Coordinates of C-alpha atoms and ligand atoms in Angstrom, one line a residue:
M1241 CA 31.5 11.9 1.4
I1242 CA 30.0 10.0 -1.5
G1243 CA 32.2 7.5 -3.2
R1244 CA 31.5 4.7 -5.7
S1245 CA 28.3 3.8 -3.8
S1246 CA 26.9 6.8 -5.7
Q1247 CA 25.8 4.1 -8.2
L1248 CA 22.8 3.9 -5.9
P1249 CA 20.9 7.0 -7.2
I1250 CA 18.9 7.7 -4.1
I1251 CA 22.1 8.0 -2.1
A1252 CA 24.0 10.0 -4.7
R1253 CA 21.1 12.4 -5.0
A1254 CA 21.0 12.8 -1.2
G1255 CA 24.5 14.2 -1.4
G1256 CA 23.1 17.0 -3.6
H1257 CA 20.2 17.7 -1.2
G1258 CA 22.8 18.1 1.7
R1259 CA 21.4 20.4 4.2
R1260 CA 17.8 20.4 3.1
T1261 CA 15.3 18.8 5.6
A1262 CA 14.8 15.1 4.8
V1263 CA 12.8 13.9 7.8
V1264 CA 10.7 15.6 10.5
E1265 CA 9.5 13.3 13.3
A1266 CA 8.9 13.3 17.1
Q1267 CA 12.7 13.3 17.9
G1268 CA 13.4 16.3 15.7
T1269 CA 14.3 17.4 12.2
F1270 CA 17.0 15.7 10.2
T1271 CA 18.8 16.7 7.0
Y1272 CA 19.9 14.6 4.0
N1273 CA 23.5 14.9 5.4
D1274 CA 22.2 13.4 8.7
L1275 CA 20.7 10.5 6.7
L1276 CA 24.0 9.9 4.8
D1277 CA 25.9 10.0 8.1
A1278 CA 23.5 7.7 10.0
S1279 CA 23.1 5.2 7.2
S1280 CA 26.9 4.9 6.7
R1281 CA 27.2 4.0 10.4
V1282 CA 24.5 1.4 10.0
A1283 CA 26.4 0.0 6.9
A1284 CA 29.7 0.0 8.7
A1285 CA 28.2 -1.9 11.7
L1286 CA 26.6 -4.4 9.4
L1287 CA 29.8 -4.9 7.4
A1288 CA 31.9 -5.3 10.5
G1289 CA 35.1 -5.1 8.4
R1290 CA 33.8 -7.0 5.4
L1291 CA 33.7 -5.3 2.0
D1292 CA 30.2 -6.3 0.8
L1293 CA 27.2 -8.1 2.3
H1294 CA 26.7 -9.6 -1.2
E1295 CA 22.9 -9.6 -1.0
E1296 CA 22.6 -11.1 2.5
R1297 CA 19.2 -10.4 3.8
V1298 CA 18.9 -8.0 6.7
A1299 CA 15.5 -7.9 8.4
F1300 CA 14.6 -4.8 10.4
L1301 CA 11.9 -3.8 12.8
V1302 CA 12.2 -0.1 13.6
T1303 CA 9.4 2.4 14.3
P1304 CA 8.7 4.7 11.3
G1305 CA 10.9 7.8 11.6
F1306 CA 14.5 8.9 10.8
P1307 CA 16.1 5.6 12.1
W1308 CA 13.9 3.6 9.8
V1309 CA 15.3 5.3 6.7
A1310 CA 18.8 5.3 8.1
V1311 CA 18.6 1.5 8.5
Q1312 CA 17.1 0.9 5.0
W1313 CA 19.8 3.0 3.4
G1314 CA 22.5 1.5 5.6
I1315 CA 21.5 -2.0 4.5
W1316 CA 21.6 -1.0 0.8
R1317 CA 24.9 0.8 1.2
A1318 CA 26.4 -2.4 2.8
G1319 CA 25.3 -4.4 -0.2
G1320 CA 22.5 -6.2 1.6
V1321 CA 18.8 -6.8 0.8
A1322 CA 16.5 -4.9 3.1
V1323 CA 13.6 -6.8 4.6
P1324 CA 11.3 -4.4 6.5
L1325 CA 9.2 -6.3 9.0
P1326 CA 5.6 -5.3 9.9
L1327 CA 5.3 -3.5 13.2
N1328 CA 2.1 -5.2 14.3
S1329 CA 3.1 -8.8 13.6
T1330 CA 3.0 -11.6 16.1
G1331 CA 6.1 -13.5 17.1
P1332 CA 5.3 -16.5 14.8
E1333 CA 4.7 -14.2 11.8
L1334 CA 8.1 -12.5 12.3
Q1335 CA 9.7 -15.9 12.6
Y1336 CA 8.2 -16.8 9.3
F1337 CA 9.6 -13.7 7.5
I1338 CA 13.0 -14.1 9.1
D1339 CA 13.3 -17.9 8.4
D1340 CA 11.9 -17.5 4.8
T1341 CA 14.4 -14.9 3.9
G1342 CA 17.2 -16.6 5.7
A1343 CA 18.2 -13.3 7.2
S1344 CA 21.8 -13.1 8.4
A1345 CA 21.2 -10.1 10.7
L1346 CA 18.4 -8.1 12.3
V1347 CA 18.3 -4.4 13.1
L1348 CA 15.9 -3.4 15.8
D1349 CA 15.0 -0.5 18.1
A1350 CA 14.2 -0.6 21.7
Q1351 CA 10.5 -1.0 21.1
A1352 CA 11.1 -4.1 18.9
A1353 CA 13.6 -5.7 21.3
P1354 CA 11.2 -7.7 23.5
V1355 CA 9.8 -9.6 20.6
L1356 CA 12.7 -9.7 18.2
A1357 CA 15.7 -10.2 20.5
P1358 CA 14.6 -13.7 21.6
I1359 CA 13.9 -14.7 17.9
A1360 CA 17.4 -13.6 16.9
A1361 CA 19.0 -15.4 19.9
A1362 CA 17.2 -18.6 19.2
R1363 CA 18.5 -18.7 15.7
G1364 CA 22.0 -17.4 16.4
I1365 CA 21.3 -14.4 14.2
R1366 CA 23.3 -11.2 14.8
A1367 CA 21.0 -8.5 16.3
L1368 CA 22.0 -4.9 16.0
F1369 CA 20.3 -2.4 18.2
Y1370 CA 19.9 1.0 16.4
E1371 CA 20.3 2.9 19.7
Q1372 CA 23.6 1.2 20.4
L1373 CA 25.3 1.5 17.1
P1374 CA 29.1 1.4 17.7
T1375 CA 31.2 4.5 16.9
F1376 CA 33.4 4.2 13.9
Q1377 CA 36.7 5.8 12.8
A1378 CA 36.4 8.0 9.7
A1379 CA 38.4 5.4 7.7
E1380 CA 35.9 2.6 8.5
L1381 CA 33.0 4.9 7.4
A1382 CA 34.9 5.7 4.2
D1383 CA 35.0 1.9 3.5
V1384 CA 31.2 2.0 3.1
N1385 CA 31.7 4.3 0.1
I1386 CA 33.8 2.0 -2.0
I1387 CA 31.2 -0.7 -2.4
N1388 CA 30.1 -1.1 -6.0
I1389 CA 26.4 -1.8 -6.1
N1390 CA 25.1 -2.8 -9.5
S1391 CA 21.5 -1.7 -10.1
E1392 CA 20.5 -5.2 -11.1
R1393 CA 21.3 -6.5 -7.6
R1394 CA 18.5 -7.4 -5.2
A1395 CA 17.5 -4.5 -3.0
M1396 CA 14.4 -5.4 -1.0
I1397 CA 12.0 -8.1 -0.1
L1398 CA 8.4 -7.1 0.8
Y1399 CA 5.9 -9.7 1.9
T1400 CA 2.5 -9.5 0.1
S1401 CA -0.7 -8.9 2.0
G1402 CA -1.4 -12.7 2.1
T1403 CA -5.1 -12.4 2.2
T1404 CA -5.4 -15.9 0.6
S1405 CA -2.2 -17.9 1.2
R1406 CA 1.0 -17.6 3.2
P1407 CA 2.7 -14.3 2.3
K1408 CA 5.2 -14.5 -0.6
G1409 CA 8.4 -12.4 -0.5
V1410 CA 8.4 -10.0 -3.5
V1411 CA 12.0 -9.3 -4.5
T1412 CA 12.8 -6.0 -6.2
T1413 CA 16.2 -4.9 -7.5
H1414 CA 17.7 -1.4 -7.2
A1415 CA 16.8 -0.8 -10.8
N1416 CA 13.1 -1.8 -10.1
I1417 CA 12.9 0.5 -7.2
A1418 CA 14.5 3.4 -9.1
A1419 CA 12.0 2.8 -12.0
Q1420 CA 9.0 2.7 -9.6
I1421 CA 10.1 6.0 -8.0
M1422 CA 11.0 7.8 -11.2
S1423 CA 7.7 6.9 -12.8
L1424 CA 5.8 8.6 -9.9
V1425 CA 8.1 11.5 -9.6
E1426 CA 7.4 12.3 -13.2
A1427 CA 3.7 11.7 -13.2
W1428 CA 2.9 13.6 -10.0
E1429 CA 5.6 16.2 -10.5
W1430 CA 7.5 15.7 -7.2
S1431 CA 10.0 18.5 -6.4
A1432 CA 12.3 19.5 -3.6
D1433 CA 9.6 22.0 -2.5
D1434 CA 7.2 19.2 -1.6
S1435 CA 6.5 18.1 1.9
I1436 CA 4.4 15.0 2.7
V1437 CA 3.0 13.5 5.9
L1438 CA 3.5 9.7 6.2
G1439 CA 1.2 7.8 8.5
L1440 CA 1.2 4.5 6.5
P1441 CA 2.9 1.3 7.7
L1442 CA 6.5 0.9 6.4
H1443 CA 6.4 -2.8 5.3
H1444 CA 4.3 -2.0 2.2
V1445 CA 5.0 -0.5 -1.2
H1446 CA 2.7 2.4 -0.6
G1447 CA 4.5 3.9 2.3
I1448 CA 8.0 2.9 1.3
I1449 CA 8.0 3.8 -2.4
N1450 CA 5.1 6.2 -3.1
V1451 CA 5.7 8.3 0.0
A1452 CA 9.1 8.0 1.7
S1453 CA 11.3 7.1 -1.3
C1454 CA 9.7 9.5 -3.8
A1455 CA 10.1 12.3 -1.2
L1456 CA 13.7 11.5 -0.4
W1457 CA 14.6 11.0 -4.1
S1458 CA 13.2 14.5 -4.8
G1459 CA 14.9 16.4 -2.0
A1460 CA 11.5 16.9 -0.4
T1461 CA 10.6 16.6 3.3
C1462 CA 8.9 13.6 4.8
Q1463 CA 7.0 14.2 8.0
M1464 CA 6.9 10.7 9.6
L1465 CA 4.4 9.7 12.2
P1466 CA 5.2 6.6 14.3
R1467 CA 1.8 5.2 13.4
F1468 CA -1.5 6.4 11.9
D1469 CA -3.5 8.7 14.1
A1470 CA -6.2 10.7 12.4
N1471 CA -5.8 13.8 14.6
A1472 CA -2.0 13.7 14.3
V1473 CA -2.4 13.7 10.4
W1474 CA -4.9 16.5 10.6
D1475 CA -2.5 18.5 12.9
C1476 CA 0.3 18.1 10.3
I1477 CA -2.0 19.3 7.5
A1478 CA -3.1 22.2 9.7
G1479 CA 0.6 23.0 10.3
G1480 CA 0.6 24.5 6.8
S1481 CA 3.8 23.1 5.3
V1482 CA 2.3 19.9 3.8
T1483 CA 1.9 19.9 0.0
L1484 CA 1.0 16.2 -0.7
F1485 CA -0.9 13.5 1.0
M1486 CA -1.3 9.8 0.1
A1487 CA -3.3 7.1 1.8
V1488 CA -5.5 4.1 1.5
P1489 CA -9.3 4.6 1.4
T1490 CA -9.8 3.5 5.0
V1491 CA -7.5 6.3 6.1
Y1492 CA -9.7 8.8 4.3
V1493 CA -12.7 7.3 6.1
K1494 CA -10.9 7.8 9.5
L1495 CA -9.9 11.3 8.6
I1496 CA -13.5 12.1 7.6
A1497 CA -14.7 10.6 11.0
A1498 CA -12.2 12.8 12.9
W1499 CA -13.3 15.9 10.9
D1500 CA -17.0 15.1 11.7
K1501 CA -16.2 14.9 15.4
A1502 CA -14.2 18.2 15.5
S1503 CA -15.6 21.5 16.6
P1504 CA -17.0 23.8 13.9
E1505 CA -13.9 26.1 14.3
R1506 CA -11.5 23.2 13.9
R1507 CA -13.4 21.9 11.0
A1508 CA -13.2 25.2 9.2
C1509 CA -9.4 25.4 10.0
L1510 CA -8.8 21.9 8.7
S1511 CA -10.7 22.4 5.5
Q1512 CA -8.9 25.6 4.9
A1513 CA -5.6 24.0 5.4
C1514 CA -6.4 21.4 2.8
A1515 CA -6.5 24.1 0.2
R1516 CA -2.7 24.6 0.6
L1517 CA -2.0 21.0 -0.6
R1518 CA -1.4 20.5 -4.3
L1519 CA -2.3 16.8 -4.5
M1520 CA -4.1 14.1 -2.5
V1521 CA -3.9 10.5 -3.6
S1522 CA -5.8 7.3 -2.8
G1523 CA -4.9 3.7 -3.6
S1524 CA -4.0 0.2 -2.6
A1525 CA -7.7 -0.7 -2.5
A1526 CA -10.8 0.5 -4.4
L1527 CA -11.9 4.0 -3.4
P1528 CA -15.6 4.1 -2.7
V1529 CA -17.2 6.8 -4.8
S1530 CA -19.1 7.9 -1.6
T1531 CA -15.7 8.5 0.1
L1532 CA -14.4 10.4 -2.9
K1533 CA -17.5 12.7 -2.8
R1534 CA -17.4 13.3 1.0
W1535 CA -13.7 14.0 0.9
K1536 CA -14.3 16.6 -1.9
E1537 CA -16.9 18.3 0.3
I1538 CA -14.5 18.4 3.3
S1539 CA -11.2 19.2 1.6
G1540 CA -12.1 20.6 -1.8
H1541 CA -9.8 17.9 -3.4
T1542 CA -10.9 15.4 -5.9
L1543 CA -8.8 12.4 -4.8
L1544 CA -6.4 11.1 -7.5
E1545 CA -7.0 7.3 -7.5
R1546 CA -4.2 5.1 -8.7
Y1547 CA -3.7 1.3 -9.0
G1548 CA -0.6 -0.6 -8.1
M1549 CA 0.7 -3.8 -6.4
T1550 CA 3.7 -4.8 -4.4
E1551 CA 5.0 -6.8 -7.5
I1552 CA 4.8 -3.9 -9.9
G1553 CA 4.9 -0.6 -8.0
M1554 CA 2.3 1.7 -9.5
A1555 CA 0.8 0.9 -12.9
L1556 CA -2.3 3.1 -13.5
S1557 CA -3.1 6.6 -12.4
N1558 CA -5.6 9.3 -12.9
P1559 CA -3.9 12.5 -14.2
L1560 CA -2.3 15.1 -12.0
R1561 CA -3.8 17.7 -14.4
G1562 CA -7.0 16.9 -16.3
E1563 CA -10.1 15.0 -15.5
R1564 CA -10.1 12.4 -12.7
V1565 CA -12.9 10.0 -13.4
P1566 CA -14.6 8.7 -10.2
G1567 CA -14.4 4.9 -10.0
S1568 CA -11.6 4.7 -12.5
V1569 CA -7.8 4.4 -12.0
G1570 CA -6.8 6.3 -15.1
T1571 CA -4.2 5.3 -17.7
P1572 CA -0.7 3.7 -17.6
L1573 CA 2.1 5.6 -15.7
P1574 CA 5.3 6.6 -17.4
S1575 CA 7.5 3.5 -18.3
V1576 CA 4.7 1.1 -17.5
E1577 CA 3.0 -1.0 -20.2
V1578 CA -0.5 -2.4 -19.4
Q1579 CA -2.7 -4.8 -21.3
L1580 CA -5.8 -6.8 -20.5
A1581 CA -5.8 -10.5 -21.3
G1582 CA -8.8 -12.7 -21.9
E1583 CA -9.1 -16.3 -20.6
D1584 CA -7.2 -17.5 -23.6
G1585 CA -4.3 -15.2 -22.7
E1586 CA -4.8 -13.0 -25.7
A1587 CA -5.3 -9.2 -25.4
V1588 CA -9.0 -8.2 -25.3
A1589 CA -10.6 -5.4 -27.1
P1590 CA -11.5 -2.1 -25.3
G1591 CA -14.8 -2.4 -23.4
T1592 CA -14.2 -6.1 -22.6
L1593 CA -13.2 -7.5 -19.2
G1594 CA -9.7 -8.9 -18.9
E1595 CA -6.9 -9.6 -16.5
I1596 CA -4.5 -6.7 -16.0
E1597 CA -1.0 -7.7 -17.2
V1598 CA 2.0 -5.4 -16.7
R1599 CA 5.4 -5.1 -18.2
G1600 CA 8.3 -2.7 -17.7
P1601 CA 11.4 -1.9 -15.6
S1602 CA 9.4 -1.5 -12.4
V1603 CA 8.1 -5.1 -12.4
F1604 CA 9.7 -7.2 -9.6
L1605 CA 12.4 -9.8 -10.1
E1606 CA 11.0 -12.9 -8.4
Y1607 CA 9.2 -14.4 -5.5
W1608 CA 11.9 -15.2 -3.0
G1609 CA 12.8 -18.9 -3.1
Q1610 CA 9.7 -19.7 -5.2
P1611 CA 10.8 -20.2 -8.8
E1612 CA 7.6 -22.1 -9.7
A1613 CA 5.3 -19.3 -8.4
T1614 CA 7.5 -16.8 -10.2
R1615 CA 7.2 -18.6 -13.5
A1616 CA 3.5 -19.0 -13.1
A1617 CA 3.1 -15.3 -12.4
F1618 CA 4.4 -14.3 -15.9
H1619 CA 2.9 -14.8 -19.3
D1620 CA 5.2 -14.0 -22.3
G1621 CA 7.1 -11.5 -20.2
W1622 CA 4.0 -9.9 -18.8
F1623 CA 3.2 -10.0 -15.1
R1624 CA -0.3 -11.4 -14.5
T1625 CA -1.7 -9.3 -11.7
G1626 CA -4.8 -11.4 -10.9
D1627 CA -6.9 -8.3 -11.1
T1628 CA -9.8 -7.9 -13.6
A1629 CA -10.5 -4.6 -15.3
V1630 CA -12.0 -3.0 -18.3
M1631 CA -10.5 -0.3 -20.5
E1632 CA -13.1 2.2 -21.6
N1633 CA -13.4 2.7 -25.3
E1634 CA -13.9 6.4 -25.4
N1635 CA -11.1 7.7 -23.2
G1636 CA -8.8 4.7 -22.6
V1637 CA -9.2 4.8 -18.8
Y1638 CA -9.2 1.6 -16.8
R1639 CA -11.9 0.5 -14.3
I1640 CA -10.9 -2.1 -11.7
F1641 CA -13.4 -4.9 -11.2
G1642 CA -11.4 -6.5 -8.4
R1643 CA -9.4 -9.7 -7.8
T1644 CA -10.2 -12.2 -10.5
N1645 CA -10.8 -15.1 -8.1
I1646 CA -12.3 -13.1 -5.2
D1647 CA -14.2 -10.0 -6.4
I1648 CA -15.5 -11.4 -9.7
L1649 CA -18.6 -13.4 -8.8
K1650 CA -20.3 -15.8 -11.2
T1651 CA -23.9 -15.8 -10.4
G1652 CA -26.6 -17.3 -12.6
G1653 CA -24.2 -17.2 -15.6
H1654 CA -23.5 -13.5 -15.1
K1655 CA -20.0 -12.1 -14.1
V1656 CA -20.5 -9.4 -11.6
S1657 CA -18.0 -7.1 -9.8
A1658 CA -18.2 -7.1 -6.0
L1659 CA -16.7 -3.6 -6.0
E1660 CA -19.5 -2.2 -8.1
I1661 CA -22.1 -3.7 -5.7
E1662 CA -20.2 -2.4 -2.7
D1663 CA -20.2 1.1 -4.1
A1664 CA -24.0 0.9 -4.6
L1665 CA -24.7 -0.5 -1.1
R1666 CA -22.6 2.3 0.5
E1667 CA -25.3 4.7 -0.8
H1668 CA -27.8 3.1 1.6
P1669 CA -28.6 5.6 4.4
A1670 CA -28.0 2.9 7.1
V1671 CA -24.7 1.4 5.7
A1672 CA -21.4 2.7 6.9
D1673 CA -19.3 0.1 5.1
C1674 CA -19.7 -3.2 3.4
A1675 CA -17.9 -6.1 1.7
V1676 CA -19.5 -8.3 -1.0
V1677 CA -18.4 -11.9 -1.6
G1678 CA -19.6 -14.9 -3.5
V1679 CA -20.7 -17.9 -1.6
P1680 CA -21.0 -21.2 -3.4
D1681 CA -24.6 -22.2 -4.3
P1682 CA -25.8 -25.3 -6.2
E1683 CA -28.5 -23.3 -8.1
W1684 CA -26.7 -20.0 -8.8
G1685 CA -23.1 -21.1 -8.9
E1686 CA -22.4 -18.3 -6.5
R1687 CA -24.8 -16.1 -4.5
V1688 CA -24.1 -12.4 -3.9
A1689 CA -23.5 -12.1 -0.2
A1690 CA -23.2 -8.7 1.5
A1691 CA -21.6 -8.1 4.9
V1692 CA -22.5 -4.6 6.2
V1693 CA -21.5 -2.4 9.0
L1694 CA -24.2 0.0 10.1
K1695 CA -23.8 3.7 10.7
E1696 CA -22.8 4.7 14.2
G1697 CA -25.8 5.6 16.3
L1698 CA -28.2 3.4 14.3
K1699 CA -27.0 0.2 15.9
E1700 CA -27.4 1.4 19.4
A1701 CA -30.8 3.0 18.8
L1702 CA -32.4 -0.1 17.3
N1703 CA -31.9 -3.8 16.8
D1704 CA -29.9 -4.4 13.6
G1705 CA -32.9 -6.1 12.0
D1706 CA -35.0 -3.0 12.5
V1707 CA -32.5 -0.9 10.7
L1708 CA -31.7 -3.2 7.8
D1709 CA -33.1 -6.6 6.9
L1710 CA -32.6 -8.5 3.7
P1711 CA -36.0 -7.9 2.1
S1712 CA -35.8 -4.1 2.7
L1713 CA -32.2 -4.0 1.4
R1714 CA -33.1 -6.0 -1.7
T1715 CA -36.1 -3.7 -2.4
W1716 CA -33.9 -0.7 -2.0
A1717 CA -31.0 -2.1 -4.0
K1718 CA -33.1 -3.1 -7.0
E1719 CA -33.4 0.7 -7.8
L1720 CA -29.7 0.8 -8.3
L1721 CA -28.6 -2.6 -9.4
A1722 CA -29.6 -5.2 -12.0
A1723 CA -31.6 -8.0 -10.3
H1724 CA -28.7 -10.5 -10.6
K1725 CA -26.4 -8.1 -8.7
V1726 CA -28.7 -7.6 -5.7
P1727 CA -27.4 -9.4 -2.6
S1728 CA -29.4 -12.5 -1.6
R1729 CA -27.4 -13.0 1.6
L1730 CA -26.9 -10.4 4.3
L1731 CA -24.8 -10.3 7.5
V1732 CA -24.6 -7.3 9.8
L1733 CA -21.2 -7.0 11.4
D1734 CA -19.6 -4.7 14.0
A1735 CA -16.6 -4.3 11.8
L1736 CA -15.1 -5.8 8.6
P1737 CA -12.1 -8.0 9.0
R1738 CA -9.1 -6.0 7.7
N1739 CA -5.3 -6.5 7.4
A1740 CA -2.6 -4.1 8.5
M1741 CA -3.0 -2.0 5.4
G1742 CA -6.7 -1.6 6.1
K1743 CA -7.8 -4.0 3.3
V1744 CA -10.8 -6.1 3.8
M1745 CA -9.9 -9.8 4.0
K1746 CA -12.5 -11.2 1.7
P1747 CA -11.8 -14.9 2.5
S1748 CA -12.5 -14.2 6.2
V1749 CA -15.8 -12.5 5.2
A1750 CA -16.7 -15.5 3.0
A1751 CA -15.9 -17.8 5.9
L1752 CA -18.4 -15.9 8.1
F1753 CA -21.2 -16.7 5.6
Q1754 CA -20.1 -20.3 5.4
S1755 CA -20.0 -20.8 9.2
K1756 CA -23.3 -21.1 11.1
G1757 CA -25.2 -20.4 7.9
G1758 CA -24.2 -16.7 8.5
G1759 CA -26.9 -14.1 8.0
D1760 CA -30.2 -13.6 6.3
S1761 CA -30.9 -15.4 3.1
A1762 CA -33.3 -14.9 0.3
A1763 CA -34.7 -17.7 -1.8
Ligands
AMP707 P1 -0.7 -4.8 -2.5 O1 0.3 -5.7 -3.2 O2 -0.9 -5.2 -1.1 O3 -0.5 -3.4 -2.7 O4 -2.1 -5.1 -3.1 C1 -2.3 -4.9 -4.5 C2 -3.8 -5.2 -4.8 O5 -4.6 -4.1 -4.3 C3 -4.0 -5.1 -6.3 O6 -3.7 -6.4 -6.9 C4 -5.5 -4.8 -6.3 O7 -6.3 -5.9 -6.1 C5 -5.7 -3.9 -5.1 N1 -5.7 -2.4 -5.5 C6 -4.7 -1.6 -5.5 N2 -5.1 -0.4 -5.9 C7 -6.4 -0.5 -6.2 C8 -7.4 0.4 -6.7 N3 -7.1 1.7 -6.9 N4 -8.6 -0.1 -6.9 C9 -8.9 -1.4 -6.6 N5 -8.0 -2.2 -6.2 C10 -6.8 -1.8 -6.0

């Protein structure tokens, strides 16, 4: 039964989707009615006789699957603020999130219990075990449905990647979340006939909003994997029912590697299965053009690249129909306003570098408990993303140059984009992956420093230096890049340091160059 909580549109819509399949996962297949039932039980347990949690924060650590959604919806239906915790976090990191949000309750599953139960006990916080949810009378469950949840209330706190400082809690309201979902549902034409496989972590906007929430808003099916596994994703695609796929660039790299390792028969079968999908999306980090090209060869799909951020949901997207320009992130999504601001804060002309600023209903409310940081993040009502881009004159599409303070290097008076140099270096026959950073230099301001990972097989066969040394890389790169963009520092690594979302942690790369004078250096 849906009562006045129908003011939460995702819950109200679920009533309409009723017996359709909402979630497919290892434990079985679950309908929208199952989700409504399980989430009302979570809500009743959290409320424990109260009428409304009044935005109390409830942190939860539950393996991706049906229970994860039931808990998120249950917290919302009880009037709480959902704080999804990252699965792979250490004890101290979890303590930080729990203390920072001042969570009044934790919901956990059996797998999370060993690490979370002691944290809850030490703080005297109520811990609710999903597997041991109490049983309720129909009347108690009905109480869940009389809570009036205004769309301006806080709904969720997600911690940002924190590649530079301690993670900040990004607070979104129910209205923000609905706006983020509706924008994507419209742009990418989600429908109840869609089915998506989710292998992304569920503490980040990509998995939570773009995949799970858009699917469940639309009456579609979400096939949820407990964690990313390239062969498991391929198996889902080969299963034939998947219509959509969305992932970060590193996931596509792993899928390509798994495809390369498969037998010729399986390769043919996987590639054929891709033809049944209607859309494949990449985002959350720059998509290397080399990955886009290789994926096209394997799957036949030109990946749709989009740009977004925890604070704003998605802002820019290549078109569902129409030309997808490699290396670009397209144009503003429905209901999202985008402008580029120069160093003086004024909007810049097309063709000029500027900081991306975003305005609209999908932009977050605040950084949790940090009014100063919140104020500093806005400029005349526009959210300052900290990303630099250029809008091309001729077609209005945006190209991302990277994080203003990290990826825009200033060398010998030139501003250069680390992302552009990385894309060029990935064309080198020995380079599997790379990250470019600026390292301080008295003469140049910053030097262009490249950390590279060599292609498998090359490393074992030869000494690194035989495969790739700085002089040979420079000679090669000068064919593709202007002289001031050619790296003058080189470090060969076994792997790039990445966070849980697969994003390269540039400050850690820069630190490697700083420590022990890292790598080869050119005069
Ligand atoms: P997060 O809040 O963890 O999603 O990180 C958002 C950041 O990821 C943005 O501020 C960008 O720096 C980066 N990002 C997201 N999408 C793209 C993209 N398509 N190309 C380049 N960078 C991106």
